[in-house]
PDB file of C-alpha atoms in Angstrom:
ATOM      1  CA  MET A  91      60.313 -27.508  22.451  1.00  0.00           C
ATOM      2  CA  LYS A  92      63.574 -29.186  21.507  1.00  0.00           C
ATOM      3  CA  ARG A  93      64.454 -31.924  19.053  1.00  0.00           C
ATOM      4  CA  ASP A  94      66.138 -35.064  20.381  1.00  0.00           C
ATOM      5  CA  GLU A  95      69.149 -35.801  18.199  1.00  0.00           C
ATOM      6  CA  ARG A  96      68.871 -39.571  18.757  1.00  0.00           C
ATOM      7  CA  TRP A  97      65.838 -39.862  16.487  1.00  0.00           C
ATOM      8  CA  GLU A  98      64.284 -38.066  13.552  1.00  0.00           C
ATOM      9  CA  GLY A  99      61.091 -36.196  14.367  1.00  0.00           C
ATOM     10  CA  VAL A 100      61.149 -36.668  18.161  1.00  0.00           C
ATOM     11  CA  TYR A 101      60.673 -33.615  20.392  1.00  0.00           C
ATOM     12  CA  SER A 102      60.429 -32.960  24.131  1.00  0.00           C
ATOM     13  CA  PHE A 103      59.431 -29.978  26.252  1.00  0.00           C
ATOM     14  CA  GLU A 104      62.175 -30.328  28.830  1.00  0.00           C
ATOM     15  CA  ASP A 105      63.198 -26.735  28.052  1.00  0.00           C
ATOM     16  CA  SER A 106      59.831 -25.429  29.306  1.00  0.00           C
ATOM     17  CA  PRO A 107      59.733 -24.584  33.033  1.00  0.00           C
ATOM     18  CA  PHE A 108      55.921 -24.511  32.959  1.00  0.00           C
ATOM     19  CA  ILE A 109      55.682 -28.023  31.494  1.00  0.00           C
ATOM     20  CA  MET A 110      58.324 -29.308  33.902  1.00  0.00           C
ATOM     21  CA  GLU A 111      56.367 -27.893  36.861  1.00  0.00           C
ATOM     22  CA  ILE A 112      53.212 -29.703  35.730  1.00  0.00           C
ATOM     23  CA  LEU A 113      55.224 -32.881  35.187  1.00  0.00           C
ATOM     24  CA  THR A 114      56.708 -32.593  38.679  1.00  0.00           C
ATOM     25  CA  GLU A 115      53.211 -32.579  40.156  1.00  0.00           C
ATOM     26  CA  LEU A 116      52.197 -35.572  38.020  1.00  0.00           C
ATOM     27  CA  ARG A 117      55.259 -37.548  39.129  1.00  0.00           C
ATOM     28  CA  ASP A 118      54.647 -36.865  42.828  1.00  0.00           C
ATOM     29  CA  GLU A 119      53.037 -39.888  44.496  1.00  0.00           C
ATOM     30  CA  LYS A 120      51.110 -37.518  46.766  1.00  0.00           C
ATOM     31  CA  THR A 121      49.156 -36.061  43.810  1.00  0.00           C
ATOM     32  CA  GLY A 122      45.576 -37.344  43.885  1.00  0.00           C
ATOM     33  CA  PRO A 123      43.315 -38.265  40.947  1.00  0.00           C
ATOM     34  CA  ILE A 124      41.628 -34.851  40.573  1.00  0.00           C
ATOM     35  CA  ALA A 125      44.906 -32.934  40.420  1.00  0.00           C
ATOM     36  CA  PHE A 126      46.398 -35.634  38.207  1.00  0.00           C
ATOM     37  CA  ARG A 127      43.573 -35.348  35.666  1.00  0.00           C
ATOM     38  CA  LYS A 128      43.782 -31.551  35.710  1.00  0.00           C
ATOM     39  CA  GLY A 129      47.517 -31.780  35.078  1.00  0.00           C
ATOM     40  CA  LEU A 130      46.962 -33.981  32.029  1.00  0.00           C
ATOM     41  CA  VAL A 131      44.380 -31.525  30.679  1.00  0.00           C
ATOM     42  CA  LYS A 132      46.838 -28.631  31.111  1.00  0.00           C
ATOM     43  CA  LEU A 133      49.583 -30.581  29.369  1.00  0.00           C
ATOM     44  CA  GLY A 134      47.293 -31.443  26.477  1.00  0.00           C
ATOM     45  CA  ARG A 135      46.310 -27.819  25.955  1.00  0.00           C
ATOM     46  CA  TYR A 136      49.873 -26.487  26.124  1.00  0.00           C
ATOM     47  CA  MET A 137      51.256 -29.187  23.842  1.00  0.00           C
ATOM     48  CA  ALA A 138      48.488 -28.497  21.322  1.00  0.00           C
ATOM     49  CA  TYR A 139      49.571 -24.837  21.235  1.00  0.00           C
ATOM     50  CA  GLU A 140      53.102 -25.980  20.485  1.00  0.00           C
ATOM     51  CA  ILE A 141      51.967 -28.402  17.768  1.00  0.00           C
ATOM     52  CA  THR A 142      50.265 -25.535  15.910  1.00  0.00           C
ATOM     53  CA  LYS A 143      53.734 -24.011  15.410  1.00  0.00           C
ATOM     54  CA  THR A 144      54.528 -26.958  13.123  1.00  0.00           C
ATOM     55  CA  MET A 145      51.316 -26.634  11.073  1.00  0.00           C
ATOM     56  CA  ASP A 146      50.779 -24.973   7.703  1.00  0.00           C
ATOM     57  CA  VAL A 147      49.252 -21.488   7.771  1.00  0.00           C
ATOM     58  CA  GLU A 148      47.586 -19.345   5.138  1.00  0.00           C
ATOM     59  CA  LYS A 149      47.575 -15.536   4.896  1.00  0.00           C
ATOM     60  CA  VAL A 150      44.124 -13.979   4.597  1.00  0.00           C
ATOM     61  CA  PRO A 151      42.983 -10.396   3.982  1.00  0.00           C
ATOM     62  CA  ILE A 152      40.780  -8.923   6.717  1.00  0.00           C
ATOM     63  CA  LYS A 153      39.308  -5.567   7.548  1.00  0.00           C
ATOM     64  CA  THR A 154      39.548  -4.070  11.006  1.00  0.00           C
ATOM     65  CA  PRO A 155      37.242  -1.221  12.096  1.00  0.00           C
ATOM     66  CA  LEU A 156      40.053   1.114  10.982  1.00  0.00           C
ATOM     67  CA  GLU A 157      41.640  -0.335   7.837  1.00  0.00           C
ATOM     68  CA  GLU A 158      42.406  -3.368   5.718  1.00  0.00           C
ATOM     69  CA  THR A 159      45.236  -5.621   6.833  1.00  0.00           C
ATOM     70  CA  GLU A 160      46.427  -9.210   6.670  1.00  0.00           C
ATOM     71  CA  GLY A 161      46.034 -12.080   9.109  1.00  0.00           C
ATOM     72  CA  ILE A 162      46.549 -15.845   9.104  1.00  0.00           C
ATOM     73  CA  ILE A 163      44.592 -19.022   9.607  1.00  0.00           C
ATOM     74  CA  VAL A 164      46.214 -22.281  10.708  1.00  0.00           C
ATOM     75  CA  LYS A 165      45.026 -24.483   7.839  1.00  0.00           C
ATOM     76  CA  ASP A 166      46.081 -27.780   9.398  1.00  0.00           C
ATOM     77  CA  ARG A 167      44.177 -27.020  12.617  1.00  0.00           C
ATOM     78  CA  ARG A 168      40.987 -27.534  10.622  1.00  0.00           C
ATOM     79  CA  ASN A 169      42.042 -30.995   9.489  1.00  0.00           C
ATOM     80  CA  VAL A 170      42.893 -32.948  12.630  1.00  0.00           C
ATOM     81  CA  VAL A 171      41.895 -36.390  13.844  1.00  0.00           C
ATOM     82  CA  ILE A 172      42.657 -37.116  17.500  1.00  0.00           C
ATOM     83  CA  ILE A 173      42.901 -40.801  18.409  1.00  0.00           C
ATOM     84  CA  THR A 174      42.356 -41.333  22.128  1.00  0.00           C
ATOM     85  CA  VAL A 175      43.917 -44.476  23.602  1.00  0.00           C
ATOM     86  CA  LEU A 176      41.690 -45.479  26.514  1.00  0.00           C
ATOM     87  CA  ARG A 177      41.631 -44.819  29.321  1.00  0.00           C
ATOM     88  CA  ALA A 178      44.585 -42.717  30.422  1.00  0.00           C
ATOM     89  CA  ALA A 179      44.480 -40.407  27.388  1.00  0.00           C
ATOM     90  CA  ILE A 180      40.968 -39.048  28.061  1.00  0.00           C
ATOM     91  CA  PRO A 181      42.158 -35.973  30.065  1.00  0.00           C
ATOM     92  CA  LEU A 182      45.015 -35.427  27.606  1.00  0.00           C
ATOM     93  CA  MET A 183      42.519 -35.396  24.721  1.00  0.00           C
ATOM     94  CA  GLU A 184      40.336 -32.942  26.639  1.00  0.00           C
ATOM     95  CA  GLY A 185      43.242 -30.502  26.697  1.00  0.00           C
ATOM     96  CA  LEU A 186      44.154 -31.074  23.049  1.00  0.00           C
ATOM     97  CA  ILE A 187      40.630 -30.463  21.786  1.00  0.00           C
ATOM     98  CA  LYS A 188      40.407 -27.104  23.590  1.00  0.00           C
ATOM     99  CA  VAL A 189      42.948 -25.828  21.045  1.00  0.00           C
ATOM    100  CA  LEU A 190      42.267 -28.188  18.144  1.00  0.00           C
ATOM    101  CA  ASP A 191      38.541 -27.571  18.369  1.00  0.00           C
ATOM    102  CA  HIS A 192      37.794 -28.603  14.771  1.00  0.00           C
ATOM    103  CA  ALA A 193      39.156 -32.095  15.390  1.00  0.00           C
ATOM    104  CA  ARG A 194      37.319 -35.306  14.696  1.00  0.00           C
ATOM    105  CA  VAL A 195      37.908 -37.880  17.412  1.00  0.00           C
ATOM    106  CA  GLY A 196      38.552 -41.602  17.319  1.00  0.00           C
ATOM    107  CA  ILE A 197      38.604 -44.010  20.259  1.00  0.00           C
ATOM    108  CA  VAL A 198      40.822 -47.065  20.641  1.00  0.00           C
ATOM    109  CA  SER A 199      40.782 -49.433  23.599  1.00  0.00           C
ATOM    110  CA  ALA A 200      44.131 -51.200  23.803  1.00  0.00           C
ATOM    111  CA  SER A 201      45.635 -53.033  26.761  1.00  0.00           C
ATOM    112  CA  ARG A 202      49.150 -54.363  27.217  1.00  0.00           C
ATOM    113  CA  GLY A 203      49.772 -57.803  28.670  1.00  0.00           C
ATOM    114  CA  LYS A 204      52.391 -58.690  31.240  1.00  0.00           C
ATOM    115  CA  ALA A 205      56.134 -59.077  30.760  1.00  0.00           C
ATOM    116  CA  PRO A 206      57.991 -60.470  28.961  1.00  0.00           C
ATOM    117  CA  LYS A 207      55.677 -60.772  25.922  1.00  0.00           C
ATOM    118  CA  PHE A 208      53.691 -57.526  26.404  1.00  0.00           C
ATOM    119  CA  GLU A 209      50.992 -58.786  24.043  1.00  0.00           C
ATOM    120  CA  ILE A 210      48.497 -56.143  22.948  1.00  0.00           C
ATOM    121  CA  GLU A 211      44.751 -56.708  22.983  1.00  0.00           C
ATOM    122  CA  MET A 212      42.498 -54.263  21.100  1.00  0.00           C
ATOM    123  CA  LYS A 213      38.822 -54.601  22.057  1.00  0.00           C
ATOM    124  CA  TYR A 214      37.254 -51.419  20.698  1.00  0.00           C
ATOM    125  CA  VAL A 215      38.157 -49.317  17.663  1.00  0.00           C
ATOM    126  CA  LYS A 216      36.083 -46.376  16.400  1.00  0.00           C
ATOM    127  CA  VAL A 217      38.024 -44.206  13.955  1.00  0.00           C
ATOM    128  CA  PRO A 218      36.594 -41.672  11.461  1.00  0.00           C
ATOM    129  CA  GLN A 219      37.608 -41.635   7.799  1.00  0.00           C
ATOM    130  CA  ILE A 220      41.112 -40.229   7.453  1.00  0.00           C
ATOM    131  CA  ARG A 221      41.799 -37.877   4.547  1.00  0.00           C
ATOM    132  CA  SER A 222      45.015 -36.968   2.760  1.00  0.00           C
ATOM    133  CA  GLU A 223      45.001 -33.468   4.293  1.00  0.00           C
ATOM    134  CA  ASP A 224      44.590 -34.710   7.882  1.00  0.00           C
ATOM    135  CA  THR A 225      47.033 -34.582  10.754  1.00  0.00           C
ATOM    136  CA  VAL A 226      46.380 -37.659  12.874  1.00  0.00           C
ATOM    137  CA  ILE A 227      47.300 -37.118  16.527  1.00  0.00           C
ATOM    138  CA  ILE A 228      47.455 -40.203  18.737  1.00  0.00           C
ATOM    139  CA  ALA A 229      47.214 -39.314  22.418  1.00  0.00           C
ATOM    140  CA  ASP A 230      48.737 -41.748  24.894  1.00  0.00           C
ATOM    141  CA  PRO A 231      50.372 -40.437  28.092  1.00  0.00           C
ATOM    142  CA  MET A 232      52.940 -43.220  28.591  1.00  0.00           C
ATOM    143  CA  ILE A 233      55.160 -44.427  25.749  1.00  0.00           C
ATOM    144  CA  ALA A 234      56.892 -47.352  27.429  1.00  0.00           C
ATOM    145  CA  THR A 235      57.655 -50.457  25.352  1.00  0.00           C
ATOM    146  CA  GLY A 236      55.952 -48.909  22.310  1.00  0.00           C
ATOM    147  CA  SER A 237      53.945 -52.093  21.705  1.00  0.00           C
ATOM    148  CA  THR A 238      50.551 -50.433  22.161  1.00  0.00           C
ATOM    149  CA  LEU A 239      51.261 -47.518  19.848  1.00  0.00           C
ATOM    150  CA  ILE A 240      52.758 -49.724  17.138  1.00  0.00           C
ATOM    151  CA  LYS A 241      49.529 -51.727  17.119  1.00  0.00           C
ATOM    152  CA  VAL A 242      47.360 -48.595  17.235  1.00  0.00           C
ATOM    153  CA  LEU A 243      49.236 -47.041  14.305  1.00  0.00           C
ATOM    154  CA  GLU A 244      48.817 -50.219  12.267  1.00  0.00           C
ATOM    155  CA  GLU A 245      45.075 -50.114  12.906  1.00  0.00           C
ATOM    156  CA  VAL A 246      44.632 -46.377  12.325  1.00  0.00           C
ATOM    157  CA  LYS A 247      46.444 -46.503   8.982  1.00  0.00           C
ATOM    158  CA  LYS A 248      43.704 -48.815   7.677  1.00  0.00           C
ATOM    159  CA  TYR A 249      41.299 -45.848   7.709  1.00  0.00           C
ATOM    160  CA  GLY A 250      43.171 -43.782   5.108  1.00  0.00           C
ATOM    161  CA  LYS A 251      46.553 -42.165   4.491  1.00  0.00           C
ATOM    162  CA  ALA A 252      47.086 -38.948   6.435  1.00  0.00           C
ATOM    163  CA  LYS A 253      49.327 -35.971   5.789  1.00  0.00           C
ATOM    164  CA  ARG A 254      51.024 -36.457   9.165  1.00  0.00           C
ATOM    165  CA  TYR A 255      51.003 -38.973  12.005  1.00  0.00           C
ATOM    166  CA  VAL A 256      51.831 -37.472  15.401  1.00  0.00           C
ATOM    167  CA  ILE A 257      52.073 -39.099  18.826  1.00  0.00           C
ATOM    168  CA  ILE A 258      51.569 -36.862  21.862  1.00  0.00           C
ATOM    169  CA  GLY A 259      52.521 -38.215  25.272  1.00  0.00           C
ATOM    170  CA  VAL A 260      53.650 -37.203  28.719  1.00  0.00           C
ATOM    171  CA  LEU A 261      56.634 -39.512  29.204  1.00  0.00           C
ATOM    172  CA  ALA A 262      58.557 -41.811  26.882  1.00  0.00           C
ATOM    173  CA  ALA A 263      61.285 -44.397  27.356  1.00  0.00           C
ATOM    174  CA  PRO A 264      64.115 -44.568  24.796  1.00  0.00           C
ATOM    175  CA  GLU A 265      63.319 -48.251  24.168  1.00  0.00           C
ATOM    176  CA  GLY A 266      59.749 -47.447  23.174  1.00  0.00           C
ATOM    177  CA  ILE A 267      60.697 -44.539  20.937  1.00  0.00           C
ATOM    178  CA  SER A 268      63.222 -46.673  19.065  1.00  0.00           C
ATOM    179  CA  ARG A 269      60.713 -49.492  18.516  1.00  0.00           C
ATOM    180  CA  ILE A 270      58.022 -47.130  17.243  1.00  0.00           C
ATOM    181  CA  LYS A 271      60.391 -45.294  14.908  1.00  0.00           C
ATOM    182  CA  GLU A 272      61.649 -48.599  13.529  1.00  0.00           C
ATOM    183  CA  ALA A 273      58.112 -49.824  12.824  1.00  0.00           C
ATOM    184  CA  HIS A 274      56.693 -46.463  11.720  1.00  0.00           C
ATOM    185  CA  PRO A 275      59.482 -44.105  10.605  1.00  0.00           C
ATOM    186  CA  ASP A 276      56.931 -41.579   9.325  1.00  0.00           C
ATOM    187  CA  VAL A 277      55.521 -40.836  12.789  1.00  0.00           C
ATOM    188  CA  GLU A 278      56.484 -37.710  14.750  1.00  0.00           C
ATOM    189  CA  MET A 279      56.570 -37.736  18.536  1.00  0.00           C
ATOM    190  CA  PHE A 280      56.065 -34.917  21.044  1.00  0.00           C
ATOM    191  CA  VAL A 281      56.432 -35.665  24.768  1.00  0.00           C
ATOM    192  CA  ALA A 282      56.884 -33.646  27.924  1.00  0.00           C
ATOM    193  CA  ALA A 283      60.062 -35.571  28.779  1.00  0.00           C
ATOM    194  CA  ILE A 284      62.099 -38.602  27.769  1.00  0.00           C
ATOM    195  CA  ASP A 285      62.938 -40.659  30.848  1.00  0.00           C
ATOM    196  CA  ARG A 286      65.885 -42.946  31.564  1.00  0.00           C
ATOM    197  CA  GLU A 287      64.733 -46.516  30.911  1.00  0.00           C
ATOM    198  CA  LEU A 288      62.179 -49.284  31.473  1.00  0.00           C
ATOM    199  CA  ASN A 289      62.218 -51.676  34.402  1.00  0.00           C
ATOM    200  CA  GLU A 290      61.708 -55.439  34.046  1.00  0.00           C
ATOM    201  CA  LYS A 291      57.920 -54.991  34.192  1.00  0.00           C
ATOM    202  CA  GLY A 292      57.893 -52.479  31.355  1.00  0.00           C
ATOM    203  CA  TYR A 293      57.328 -49.379  33.492  1.00  0.00           C
ATOM    204  CA  ILE A 294      59.106 -46.110  32.716  1.00  0.00           C
ATOM    205  CA  LEU A 295      61.762 -44.974  35.219  1.00  0.00           C
ATOM    206  CA  PRO A 296      61.642 -42.647  37.050  1.00  0.00           C
ATOM    207  CA  GLY A 297      58.195 -42.294  35.463  1.00  0.00           C
ATOM    208  CA  LEU A 298      54.974 -41.478  37.292  1.00  0.00           C
ATOM    209  CA  GLY A 299      53.378 -44.892  37.768  1.00  0.00           C
ATOM    210  CA  ASP A 300      50.293 -46.134  35.919  1.00  0.00           C
ATOM    211  CA  ALA A 301      48.703 -43.017  34.399  1.00  0.00           C
ATOM    212  CA  GLY A 302      45.266 -44.621  34.043  1.00  0.00           C
ATOM    213  CA  ASP A 303      45.162 -45.792  37.659  1.00  0.00           C
ATOM    214  CA  ARG A 304      46.390 -42.462  38.952  1.00  0.00           C
ATOM    215  CA  ALA A 305      43.838 -40.508  36.918  1.00  0.00           C
ATOM    216  CA  PHE A 306      40.803 -42.709  37.493  1.00  0.00           C
ATOM    217  CA  GLY A 307      41.632 -45.120  40.325  1.00  0.00           C
ATOM    218  CA  ALA A 308      42.960 -48.674  40.230  1.00  0.00           C
ATOM    219  CA  PRO A 309      40.428 -51.175  38.829  1.00  0.00           C
ATOM    220  CA  ILE A 310      39.346 -54.237  40.793  1.00  0.00           C
ATOM    221  CA  LYS A 311      37.971 -57.619  39.795  1.00  0.00           C
ATOM    222  CA  PRO A 312      34.728 -58.349  41.707  1.00  0.00           C
TER     223      PRO A 312
END
């Protein structure tokens, strides 16, 4: 995990060969939906492990079968709310919750309109009460223009003030990171990699395409 010097509180995993191997498979156009979903689950689990390194811990006395000693508990791991941005983040959340197994889970359905306005429509919001000791983790694989996550953060903050707000994603574009940090400077961001730029349609380059379509299949209108 390495901090990106361009922004405060933005980290990538481009120094991890394991993460980069998973990302390579996700980028490959030959990767089918089953392997794509499994890759997102693996990324979620690994990134959750890494997030625990930034959490508060508490020393506790324990007794082994041989003698008394000292261990730790990760206090913040017991106070997590995971917000899943439908639909692409479902496998990512599955991986996160394998490590953050005490987490409460919220669901947000948010869709981004077409260029150039990229208007955001939120149709479904179910978020638990957020407490002052909570770490709120918003899972969204693709951080492109940032419009969706800005709107989601605005909505989530209505449910209470958290200790931390964290975005976990697979890929991010510099344009999206800058917009999010400008609107919500208190948010931290952890992504597998930060890509080069957005194209005119708002897709990340080189990217991996539409994460939702690749994980679950492209929708049709009957």
